[in-house]
């Protein structure tokens, strides 16, 4: 029986240690990376509509808090993932939520994309979930200036479950 997708992110429920590798300057032909640890706690939303997590990286940016909100649409069978943080709350200047990346899992790999902006320039944004196991997972963020013809991976997280 084929899954409808509603349980695709169940693997993420719980507490995680996150090993981060992040490009310091994005889409600038830069190869300087920063590395840091973070923690993440993922919880289900009521009614099976999705989940959310916190992202705490005190060694990287003391006081910074991020949050992912993942919502599943049973009609389209697609996930929408919003990034929120305590810098902008994930809102644009008019107070609206920034666009989510949208997508699904296929053969164990989740790909989620949207049109976005970086420093006022239009970009394509992609999140990819892969290497999913009971106690580990991999997440990558990539950006494209040419509508997705070429991609620059600029952030990688390796997650390890915390008991």
PDB file of C-alpha atoms in Angstrom, residues 109-162:
ATOM      1  CA  UNK A 109      14.276  11.481  -0.173  1.00  0.00           C
ATOM      2  CA  UNK A 110      12.270  14.628   0.519  1.00  0.00           C
ATOM      3  CA  UNK A 111      12.645  17.621  -1.829  1.00  0.00           C
ATOM      4  CA  UNK A 112      10.950  20.924  -1.011  1.00  0.00           C
ATOM      5  CA  UNK A 113      11.314  24.108  -3.089  1.00  0.00           C
ATOM      6  CA  UNK A 114      10.062  27.658  -3.506  1.00  0.00           C
ATOM      7  CA  UNK A 115      10.855  30.969  -5.133  1.00  0.00           C
ATOM      8  CA  UNK A 116      12.460  33.343  -2.638  1.00  0.00           C
ATOM      9  CA  UNK A 117      14.837  36.282  -2.416  1.00  0.00           C
ATOM     10  CA  UNK A 118      18.386  36.720  -1.167  1.00  0.00           C
ATOM     11  CA  UNK A 119      19.707  40.259  -0.772  1.00  0.00           C
ATOM     12  CA  UNK A 120      16.894  41.515  -3.010  1.00  0.00           C
ATOM     13  CA  UNK A 121      17.655  39.044  -5.834  1.00  0.00           C
ATOM     14  CA  UNK A 122      15.169  36.357  -6.899  1.00  0.00           C
ATOM     15  CA  UNK A 123      16.383  32.846  -6.123  1.00  0.00           C
ATOM     16  CA  UNK A 124      15.077  29.300  -6.047  1.00  0.00           C
ATOM     17  CA  UNK A 125      15.374  27.662  -2.600  1.00  0.00           C
ATOM     18  CA  UNK A 126      15.523  23.904  -1.963  1.00  0.00           C
ATOM     19  CA  UNK A 127      15.524  21.776   1.195  1.00  0.00           C
ATOM     20  CA  UNK A 128      16.486  18.107   0.819  1.00  0.00           C
ATOM     21  CA  UNK A 129      15.989  15.423   3.481  1.00  0.00           C
ATOM     22  CA  UNK A 130      17.942  12.189   2.949  1.00  0.00           C
ATOM     23  CA  UNK A 131      19.869   9.367   4.661  1.00  0.00           C
ATOM     24  CA  UNK A 132      16.972   8.878   7.052  1.00  0.00           C
ATOM     25  CA  UNK A 133      17.497   6.178   9.690  1.00  0.00           C
ATOM     26  CA  UNK A 134      15.900   5.616  13.122  1.00  0.00           C
ATOM     27  CA  UNK A 135      18.592   7.659  14.900  1.00  0.00           C
ATOM     28  CA  UNK A 136      19.993   9.911  12.179  1.00  0.00           C
ATOM     29  CA  UNK A 137      19.068  12.051   9.198  1.00  0.00           C
ATOM     30  CA  UNK A 138      20.582  14.568   6.773  1.00  0.00           C
ATOM     31  CA  UNK A 139      19.161  17.948   5.740  1.00  0.00           C
ATOM     32  CA  UNK A 140      20.595  20.275   3.099  1.00  0.00           C
ATOM     33  CA  UNK A 141      19.673  23.731   1.889  1.00  0.00           C
ATOM     34  CA  UNK A 142      20.617  24.836  -1.621  1.00  0.00           C
ATOM     35  CA  UNK A 143      19.974  27.978  -3.637  1.00  0.00           C
ATOM     36  CA  UNK A 144      19.858  28.717  -7.348  1.00  0.00           C
ATOM     37  CA  UNK A 145      20.150  32.006  -9.235  1.00  0.00           C
ATOM     38  CA  UNK A 146      19.104  30.440 -12.560  1.00  0.00           C
ATOM     39  CA  UNK A 147      15.703  28.939 -11.772  1.00  0.00           C
ATOM     40  CA  UNK A 148      17.105  25.587 -10.679  1.00  0.00           C
ATOM     41  CA  UNK A 149      19.475  24.845 -13.569  1.00  0.00           C
ATOM     42  CA  UNK A 150      22.407  24.937 -11.133  1.00  0.00           C
ATOM     43  CA  UNK A 151      22.450  24.777  -7.330  1.00  0.00           C
ATOM     44  CA  UNK A 152      24.782  25.867  -4.548  1.00  0.00           C
ATOM     45  CA  UNK A 153      24.458  23.780  -1.389  1.00  0.00           C
ATOM     46  CA  UNK A 154      25.040  26.239   1.459  1.00  0.00           C
ATOM     47  CA  UNK A 155      23.910  24.523   4.648  1.00  0.00           C
ATOM     48  CA  UNK A 156      24.125  20.917   5.758  1.00  0.00           C
ATOM     49  CA  UNK A 157      22.808  19.448   8.986  1.00  0.00           C
ATOM     50  CA  UNK A 158      23.582  15.961  10.228  1.00  0.00           C
ATOM     51  CA  UNK A 159      21.100  14.969  12.922  1.00  0.00           C
ATOM     52  CA  UNK A 160      21.747  12.397  15.674  1.00  0.00           C
ATOM     53  CA  UNK A 161      18.931  11.373  17.980  1.00  0.00           C
ATOM     54  CA  UNK A 162      19.352  12.188  21.677  1.00  0.00           C
TER      55      UNK A 162
END
